[in-house]
Short mmCIF file of C-alpha atoms in Angstrom, two decimals:
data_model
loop_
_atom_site.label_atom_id
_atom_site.label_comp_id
_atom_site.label_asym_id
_atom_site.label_seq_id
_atom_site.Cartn_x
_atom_site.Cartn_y
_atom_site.Cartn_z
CA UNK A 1 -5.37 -17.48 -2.46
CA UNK A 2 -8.22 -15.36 -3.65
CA UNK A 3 -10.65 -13.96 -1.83
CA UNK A 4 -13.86 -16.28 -1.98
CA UNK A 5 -17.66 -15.31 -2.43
CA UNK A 6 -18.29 -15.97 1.25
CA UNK A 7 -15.99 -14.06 2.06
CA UNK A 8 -16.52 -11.14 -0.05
CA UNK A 9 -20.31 -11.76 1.26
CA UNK A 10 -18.58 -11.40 4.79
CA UNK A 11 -17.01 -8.13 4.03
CA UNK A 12 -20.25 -6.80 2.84
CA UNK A 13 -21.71 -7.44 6.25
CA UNK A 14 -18.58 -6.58 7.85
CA UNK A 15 -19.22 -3.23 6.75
CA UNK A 16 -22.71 -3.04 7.80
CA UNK A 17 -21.62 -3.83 11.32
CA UNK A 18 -18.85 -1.42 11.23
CA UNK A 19 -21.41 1.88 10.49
CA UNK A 20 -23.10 0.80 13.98
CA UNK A 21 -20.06 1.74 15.87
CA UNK A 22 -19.93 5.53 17.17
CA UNK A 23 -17.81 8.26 15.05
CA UNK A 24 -14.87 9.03 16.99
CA UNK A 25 -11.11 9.21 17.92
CA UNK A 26 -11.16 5.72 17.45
CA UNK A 27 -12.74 3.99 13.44
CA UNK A 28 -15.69 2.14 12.64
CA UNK A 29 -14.50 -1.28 12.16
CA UNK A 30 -16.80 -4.67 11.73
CA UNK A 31 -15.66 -8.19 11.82
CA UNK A 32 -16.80 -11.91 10.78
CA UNK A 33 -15.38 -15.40 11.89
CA UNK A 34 -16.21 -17.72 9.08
CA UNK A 35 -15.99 -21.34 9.46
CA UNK A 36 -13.66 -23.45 7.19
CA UNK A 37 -16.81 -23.92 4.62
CA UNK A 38 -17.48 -20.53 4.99
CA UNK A 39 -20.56 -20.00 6.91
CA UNK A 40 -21.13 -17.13 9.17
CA UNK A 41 -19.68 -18.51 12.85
CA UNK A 42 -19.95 -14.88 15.06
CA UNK A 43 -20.03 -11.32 14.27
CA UNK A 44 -18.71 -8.53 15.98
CA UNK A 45 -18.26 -4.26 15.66
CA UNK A 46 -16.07 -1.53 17.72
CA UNK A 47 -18.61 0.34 19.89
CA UNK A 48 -16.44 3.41 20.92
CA UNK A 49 -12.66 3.64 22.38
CA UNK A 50 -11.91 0.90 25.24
CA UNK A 51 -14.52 -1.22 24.32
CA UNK A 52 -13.22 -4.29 22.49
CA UNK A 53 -12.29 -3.75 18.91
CA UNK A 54 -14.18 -5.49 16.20
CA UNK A 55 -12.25 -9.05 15.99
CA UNK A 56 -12.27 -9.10 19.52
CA UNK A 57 -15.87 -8.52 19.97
CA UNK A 58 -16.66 -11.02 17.38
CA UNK A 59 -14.16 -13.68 18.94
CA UNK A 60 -15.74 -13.36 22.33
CA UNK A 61 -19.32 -14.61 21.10
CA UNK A 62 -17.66 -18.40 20.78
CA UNK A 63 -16.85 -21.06 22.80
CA UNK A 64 -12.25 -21.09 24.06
CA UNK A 65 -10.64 -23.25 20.78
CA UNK A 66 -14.15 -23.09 18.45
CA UNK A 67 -11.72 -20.23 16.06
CA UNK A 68 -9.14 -22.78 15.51
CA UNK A 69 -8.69 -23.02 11.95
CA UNK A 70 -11.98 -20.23 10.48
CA UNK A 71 -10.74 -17.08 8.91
CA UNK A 72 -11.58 -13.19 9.91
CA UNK A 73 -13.33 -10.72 7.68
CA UNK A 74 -12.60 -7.41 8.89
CA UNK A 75 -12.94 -4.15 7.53
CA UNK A 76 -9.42 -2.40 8.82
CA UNK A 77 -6.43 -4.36 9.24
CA UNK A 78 -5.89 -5.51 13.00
CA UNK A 79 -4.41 -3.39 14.81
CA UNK A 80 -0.93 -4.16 16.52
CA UNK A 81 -0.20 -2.11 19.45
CA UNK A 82 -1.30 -2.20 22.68
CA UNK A 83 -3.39 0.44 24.38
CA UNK A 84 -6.49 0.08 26.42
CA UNK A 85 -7.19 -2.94 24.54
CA UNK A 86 -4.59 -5.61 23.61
CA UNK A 87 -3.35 -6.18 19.72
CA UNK A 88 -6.22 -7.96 17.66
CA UNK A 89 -3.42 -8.95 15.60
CA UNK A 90 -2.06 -11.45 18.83
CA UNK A 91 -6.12 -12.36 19.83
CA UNK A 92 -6.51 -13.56 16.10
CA UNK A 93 -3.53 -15.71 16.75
CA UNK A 94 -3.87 -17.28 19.85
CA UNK A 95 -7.13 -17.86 18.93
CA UNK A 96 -6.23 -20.12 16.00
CA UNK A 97 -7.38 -18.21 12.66
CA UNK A 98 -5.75 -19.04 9.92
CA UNK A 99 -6.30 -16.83 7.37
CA UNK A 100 -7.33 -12.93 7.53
CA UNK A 101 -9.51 -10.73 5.38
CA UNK A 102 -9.27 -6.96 5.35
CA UNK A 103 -10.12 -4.14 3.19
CA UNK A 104 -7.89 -1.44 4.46
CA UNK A 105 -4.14 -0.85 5.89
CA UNK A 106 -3.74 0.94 8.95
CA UNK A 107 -2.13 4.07 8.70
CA UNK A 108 -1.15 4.51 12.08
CA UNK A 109 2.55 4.43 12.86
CA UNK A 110 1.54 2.36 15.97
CA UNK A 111 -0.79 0.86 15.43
CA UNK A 112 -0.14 -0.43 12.15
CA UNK A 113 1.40 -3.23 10.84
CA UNK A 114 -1.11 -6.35 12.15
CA UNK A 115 -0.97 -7.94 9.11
CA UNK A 116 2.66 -8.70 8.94
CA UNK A 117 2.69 -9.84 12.75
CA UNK A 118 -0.24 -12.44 11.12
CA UNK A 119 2.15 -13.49 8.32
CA UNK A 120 5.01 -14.23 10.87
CA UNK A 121 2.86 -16.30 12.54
CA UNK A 122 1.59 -18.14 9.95
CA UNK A 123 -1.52 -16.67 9.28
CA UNK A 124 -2.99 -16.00 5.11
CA UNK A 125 -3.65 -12.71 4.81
CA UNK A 126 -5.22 -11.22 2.34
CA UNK A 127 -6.03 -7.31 1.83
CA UNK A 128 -7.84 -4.74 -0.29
CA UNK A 129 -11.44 -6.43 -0.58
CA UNK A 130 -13.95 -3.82 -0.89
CA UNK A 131 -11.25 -1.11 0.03
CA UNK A 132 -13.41 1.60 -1.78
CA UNK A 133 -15.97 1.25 0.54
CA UNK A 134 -14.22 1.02 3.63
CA UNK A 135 -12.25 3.91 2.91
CA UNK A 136 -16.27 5.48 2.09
CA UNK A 137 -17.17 4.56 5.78
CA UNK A 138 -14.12 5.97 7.74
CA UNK A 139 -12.75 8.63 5.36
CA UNK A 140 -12.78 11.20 8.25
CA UNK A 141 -10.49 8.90 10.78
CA UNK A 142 -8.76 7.69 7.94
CA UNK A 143 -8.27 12.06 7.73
CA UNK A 144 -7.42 12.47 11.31
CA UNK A 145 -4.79 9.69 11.19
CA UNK A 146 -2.73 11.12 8.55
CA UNK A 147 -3.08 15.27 9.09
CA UNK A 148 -4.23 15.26 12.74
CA UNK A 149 -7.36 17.26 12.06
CA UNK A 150 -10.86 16.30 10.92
CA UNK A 151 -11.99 15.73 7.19
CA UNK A 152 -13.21 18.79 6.04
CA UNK A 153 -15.89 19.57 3.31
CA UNK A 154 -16.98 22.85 1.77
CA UNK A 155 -19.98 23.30 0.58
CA UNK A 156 -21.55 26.05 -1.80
CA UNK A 157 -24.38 26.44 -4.21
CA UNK A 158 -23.67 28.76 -7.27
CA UNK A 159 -25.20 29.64 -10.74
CA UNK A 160 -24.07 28.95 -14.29
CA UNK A 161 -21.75 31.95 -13.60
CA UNK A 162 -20.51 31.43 -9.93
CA UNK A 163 -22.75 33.68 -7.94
CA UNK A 164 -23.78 32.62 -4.91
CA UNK A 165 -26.40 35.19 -4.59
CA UNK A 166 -27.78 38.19 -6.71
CA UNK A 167 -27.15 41.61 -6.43
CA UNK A 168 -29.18 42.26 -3.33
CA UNK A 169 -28.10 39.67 -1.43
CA UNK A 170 -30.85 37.15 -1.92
CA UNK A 171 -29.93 33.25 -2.49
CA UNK A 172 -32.86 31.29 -1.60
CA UNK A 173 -33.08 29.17 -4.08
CA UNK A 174 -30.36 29.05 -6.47
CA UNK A 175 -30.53 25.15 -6.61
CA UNK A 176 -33.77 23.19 -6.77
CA UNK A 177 -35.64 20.66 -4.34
CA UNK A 178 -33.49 17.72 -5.52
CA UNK A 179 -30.04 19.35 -4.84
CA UNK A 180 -31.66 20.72 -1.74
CA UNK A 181 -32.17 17.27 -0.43
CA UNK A 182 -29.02 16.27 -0.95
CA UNK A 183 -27.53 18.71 1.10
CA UNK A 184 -29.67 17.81 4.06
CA UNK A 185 -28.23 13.86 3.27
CA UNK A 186 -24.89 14.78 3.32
CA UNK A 187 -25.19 17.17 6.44
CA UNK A 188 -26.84 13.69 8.02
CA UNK A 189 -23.55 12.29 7.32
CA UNK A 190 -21.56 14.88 9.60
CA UNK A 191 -19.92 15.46 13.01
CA UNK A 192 -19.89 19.15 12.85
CA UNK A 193 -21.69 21.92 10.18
CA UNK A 194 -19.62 25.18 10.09
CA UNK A 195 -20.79 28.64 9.40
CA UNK A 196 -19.63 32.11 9.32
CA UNK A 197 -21.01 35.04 11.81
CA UNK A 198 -22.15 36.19 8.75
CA UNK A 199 -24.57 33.76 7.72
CA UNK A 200 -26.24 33.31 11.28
CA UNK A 201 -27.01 37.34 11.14
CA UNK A 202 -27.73 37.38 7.25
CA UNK A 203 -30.26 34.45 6.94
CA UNK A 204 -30.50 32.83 10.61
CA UNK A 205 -29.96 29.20 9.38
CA UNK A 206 -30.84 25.75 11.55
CA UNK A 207 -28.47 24.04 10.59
CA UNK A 208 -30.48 20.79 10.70
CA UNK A 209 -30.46 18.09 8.69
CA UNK A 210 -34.22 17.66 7.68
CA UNK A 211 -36.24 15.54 5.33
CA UNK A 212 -38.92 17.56 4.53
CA UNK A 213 -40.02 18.84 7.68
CA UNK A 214 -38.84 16.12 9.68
CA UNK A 215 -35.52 15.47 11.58
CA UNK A 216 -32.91 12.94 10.22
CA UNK A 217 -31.65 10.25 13.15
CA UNK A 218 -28.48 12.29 13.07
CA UNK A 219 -27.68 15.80 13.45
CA UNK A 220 -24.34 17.45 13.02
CA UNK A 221 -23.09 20.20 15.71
CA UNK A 222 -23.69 23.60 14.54
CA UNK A 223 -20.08 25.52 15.19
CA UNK A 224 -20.22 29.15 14.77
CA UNK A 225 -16.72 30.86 13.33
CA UNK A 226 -16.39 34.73 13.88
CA UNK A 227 -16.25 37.64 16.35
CA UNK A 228 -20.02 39.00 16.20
CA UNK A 229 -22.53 37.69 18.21
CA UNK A 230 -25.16 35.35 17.75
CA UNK A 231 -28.97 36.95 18.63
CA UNK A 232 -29.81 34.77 21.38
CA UNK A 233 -32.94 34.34 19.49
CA UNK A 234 -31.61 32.49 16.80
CA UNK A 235 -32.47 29.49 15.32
CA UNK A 236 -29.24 27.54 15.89
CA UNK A 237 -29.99 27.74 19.44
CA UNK A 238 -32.64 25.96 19.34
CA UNK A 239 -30.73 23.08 17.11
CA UNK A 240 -30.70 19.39 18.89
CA UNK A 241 -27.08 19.78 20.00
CA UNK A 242 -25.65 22.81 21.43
CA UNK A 243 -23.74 24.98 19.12
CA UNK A 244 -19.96 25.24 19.71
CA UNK A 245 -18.77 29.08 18.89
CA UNK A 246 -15.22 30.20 17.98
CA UNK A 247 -14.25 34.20 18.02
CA UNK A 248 -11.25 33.73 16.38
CA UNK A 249 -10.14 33.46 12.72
CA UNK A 250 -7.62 31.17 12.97
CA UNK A 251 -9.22 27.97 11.33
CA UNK A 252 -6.19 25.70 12.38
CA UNK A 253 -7.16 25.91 16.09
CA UNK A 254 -11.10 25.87 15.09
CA UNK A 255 -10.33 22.44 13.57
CA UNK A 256 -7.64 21.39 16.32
CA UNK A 257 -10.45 21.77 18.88
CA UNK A 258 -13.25 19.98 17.16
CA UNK A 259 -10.44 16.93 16.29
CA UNK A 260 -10.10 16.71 20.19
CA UNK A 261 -13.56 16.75 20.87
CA UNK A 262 -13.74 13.39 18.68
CA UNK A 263 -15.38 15.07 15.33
CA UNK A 264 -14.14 13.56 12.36
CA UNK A 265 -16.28 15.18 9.17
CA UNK A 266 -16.52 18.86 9.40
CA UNK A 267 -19.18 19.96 6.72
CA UNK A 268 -18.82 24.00 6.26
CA UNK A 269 -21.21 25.84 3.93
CA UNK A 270 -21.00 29.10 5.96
CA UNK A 271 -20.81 31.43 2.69
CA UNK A 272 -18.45 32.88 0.45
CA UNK A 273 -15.84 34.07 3.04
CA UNK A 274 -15.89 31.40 5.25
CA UNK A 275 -15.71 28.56 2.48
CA UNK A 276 -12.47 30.82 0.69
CA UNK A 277 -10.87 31.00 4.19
CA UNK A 278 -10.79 27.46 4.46
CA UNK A 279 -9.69 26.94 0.70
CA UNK A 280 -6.64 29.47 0.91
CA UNK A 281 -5.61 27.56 4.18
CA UNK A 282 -5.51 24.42 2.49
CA UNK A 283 -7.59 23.07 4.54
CA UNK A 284 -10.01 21.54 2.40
CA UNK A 285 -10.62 17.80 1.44
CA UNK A 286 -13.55 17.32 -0.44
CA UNK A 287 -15.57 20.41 -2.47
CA UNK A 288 -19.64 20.17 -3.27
CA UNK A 289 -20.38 22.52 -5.69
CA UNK A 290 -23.90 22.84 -6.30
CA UNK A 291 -24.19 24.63 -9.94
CA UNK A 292 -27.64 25.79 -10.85
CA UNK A 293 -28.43 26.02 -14.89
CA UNK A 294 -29.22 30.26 -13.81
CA UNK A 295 -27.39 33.63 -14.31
CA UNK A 296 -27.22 36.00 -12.37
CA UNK A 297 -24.40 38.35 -12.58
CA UNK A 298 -22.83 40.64 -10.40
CA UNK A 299 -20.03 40.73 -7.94
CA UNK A 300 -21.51 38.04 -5.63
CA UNK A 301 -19.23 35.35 -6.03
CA UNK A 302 -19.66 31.44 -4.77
CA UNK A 303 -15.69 32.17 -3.77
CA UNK A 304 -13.78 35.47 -2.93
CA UNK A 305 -10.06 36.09 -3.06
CA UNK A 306 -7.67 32.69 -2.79
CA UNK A 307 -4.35 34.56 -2.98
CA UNK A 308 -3.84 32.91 -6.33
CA UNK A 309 -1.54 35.57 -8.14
CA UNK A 310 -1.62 33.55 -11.77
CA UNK A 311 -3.34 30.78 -13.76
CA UNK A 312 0.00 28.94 -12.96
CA UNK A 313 -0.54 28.74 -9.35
CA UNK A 314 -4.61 27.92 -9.57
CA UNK A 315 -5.75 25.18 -6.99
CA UNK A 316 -6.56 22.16 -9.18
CA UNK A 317 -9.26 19.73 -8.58
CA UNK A 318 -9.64 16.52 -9.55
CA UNK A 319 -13.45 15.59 -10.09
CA UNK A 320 -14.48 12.21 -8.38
CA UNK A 321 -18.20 12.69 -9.45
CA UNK A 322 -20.41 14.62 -11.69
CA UNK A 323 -24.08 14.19 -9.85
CA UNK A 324 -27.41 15.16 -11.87
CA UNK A 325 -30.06 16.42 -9.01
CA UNK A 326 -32.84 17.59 -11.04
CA UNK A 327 -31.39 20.73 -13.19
CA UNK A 328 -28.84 21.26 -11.05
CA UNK A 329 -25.24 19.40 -11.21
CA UNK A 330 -23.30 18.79 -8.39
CA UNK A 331 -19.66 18.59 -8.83
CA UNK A 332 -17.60 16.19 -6.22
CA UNK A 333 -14.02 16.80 -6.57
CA UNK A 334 -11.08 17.04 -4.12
CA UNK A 335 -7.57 19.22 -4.12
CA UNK A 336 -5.13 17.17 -6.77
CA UNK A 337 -2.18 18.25 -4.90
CA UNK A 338 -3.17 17.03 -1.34
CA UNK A 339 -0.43 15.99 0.71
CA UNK A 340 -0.64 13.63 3.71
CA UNK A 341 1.66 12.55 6.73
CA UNK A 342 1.37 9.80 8.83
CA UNK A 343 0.30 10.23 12.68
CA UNK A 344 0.20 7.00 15.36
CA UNK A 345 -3.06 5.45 15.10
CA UNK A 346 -5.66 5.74 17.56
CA UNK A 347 -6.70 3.35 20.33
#
């Protein structure tokens, strides 16, 4: 049966619901009961691990037997294992639904496999509506599922001919207003910004995300990488949420740390040293590169040594967007030899 316009209506709210849920070991997931003519009968969202999952939430907002026969629109396939909650997969059962709605699988080794408990039972499933977008919305759980470590994006701004800065050092502004801005949006969209010891003593960032002059609802945790210290005058310390620092170079561990503290995007624009580290450790998901239509020469470089011996052995990307922002172009692109392996899912 294909997926109806209600339904695909549903989805669309589903997914507003899920962003209201907290960022954590545990995804963003939002549900709808439809009726059997395909109005709206409860809604429901996860709000944070042993609270009741999405379905659940939504189930519990009507009266014992009203579910019999209305169908679920949920943005992650119910989950089938229990933990400290039971498996939505059973609850959407016993509580009569009939037919299931979801735009992603669950990757969890555990966890997974709801949907064919619903089939066994009886229950039309259907899957993959809007999967673009739910993927969009939980891409760093979705991350931490599969490698055990948070999503990870590096960030850099560079001219025409890859410098980062000019010959003296100086970098502010390579990239315009525009491109500017959209940093600051995408920081919003963060658990954690990372920087270099570097950066903190060479131009003593925020590390807020700002519009204009003002703060955006949500700020990412500044997390300082590196052995030197940071001035206790310095402007991180005065960021919203205390700064996490890590005198050590071994990355792996960084992002083992931040995974158990619950952060799932890890934005890192700490400079050219930091950003390479994390490139020649393969630890990188998703690349921003700001170009700016400027030359300026020099040894400065947007990247410094990979460890890449030949052309042969050069990290390919694939681009997943070209971006206009003003004169500047922003290239979105992620490693095209990325390799994944499955973890248990979270509860």
């Amino acid at each position: 049966m294909a997926v109806t316009e209600a339904e695909r209506r549903a989805m669309t709210r589903a997914l507003e619901l899920a962003a209201n849920g907290p960022r954590g070991v545990n995804p963003q997931v939002g549900a709808v009961i439809l009726s059997s003519d395909g109005e709206t009968m409860a809604e429901g969202w996860h709000r944070g691990a042993g609270t009741p999952h999405a379905e659940v939430d939504a189930l519990s907002k009507l009266a014992p037997g009203a579910a019999r026969g209305a169908t679920a629109v949920v943005t992650l396939e119910p989950c089938n294992h229990t933990g400290r909650t039971g498996p939505c997969a059973l609850a959407l059962i016993d509580a009569g639904i009939t037919r299931v709605v979801y735009a992603l699988d669950d990757p969890g080794a555990v966890s997974g496999g709801g949907a064919d408990r619903l089939r066994a039972a009886g229950v039309d499933v259907e899957s993959g509506e809007q999967a673009d977008a739910a993927h969009t919305l939980i891409d760093g759980w979705l991350t931490a599922q599969r490698l055990g470590r948070p999503h990870v994006t590096v960030k850099w701004a560079q001219s025409l001919d890859g410098r980062a800065a000019a010959s003296d050092g100086s970098s502010q502004w390579i990239t315009g207003p525009a491109a500017r801005a959209d940093v600051h949006r995408r920081r919003a969209e963060s658990d954690a910004i990372v920087v270099g010891t570097g950066t903190v003593l060479a131009d003593d960032p925020a590390l807020t995300a700002r519009d204009g002059d003002a703060l955006l609802p949500h700020q990412p945790t500044p997390v300082v990488i590196g052995s030197r210290v940071t001035p206790a005058d310095a402007a991180l310390r005065r960021h919203p949420n205390s700064p996490l620092f890590y005198d050590t170079r071994d990355l792996h561990a960084v992002l083992a740390d931040l995974h158990s503290r619950g952060v799932q995007r890890v934005f890192v624009e700490g400079g050219p040293t930091l950003a390479s580290a994390f490139v020649a450790s393969g630890l990188v998901d998703r690349v921003l590169a700001y170009v700016a239509p400027v030359l300026l020469g020099g040894d400065r470089l947007a990247l410094t040594d990979l460890g890449i011996p030949s052309i042969d052995r050069a990290l390919r990307l694939e681009i997943d967007e070209w971006v206009p922002l003003g004169p500047d172009l922003l290239a979105i692109a992620h490693p095209a030899t990325a390799t994944d392996s499955p973890t248990e899912g979270a509860d």
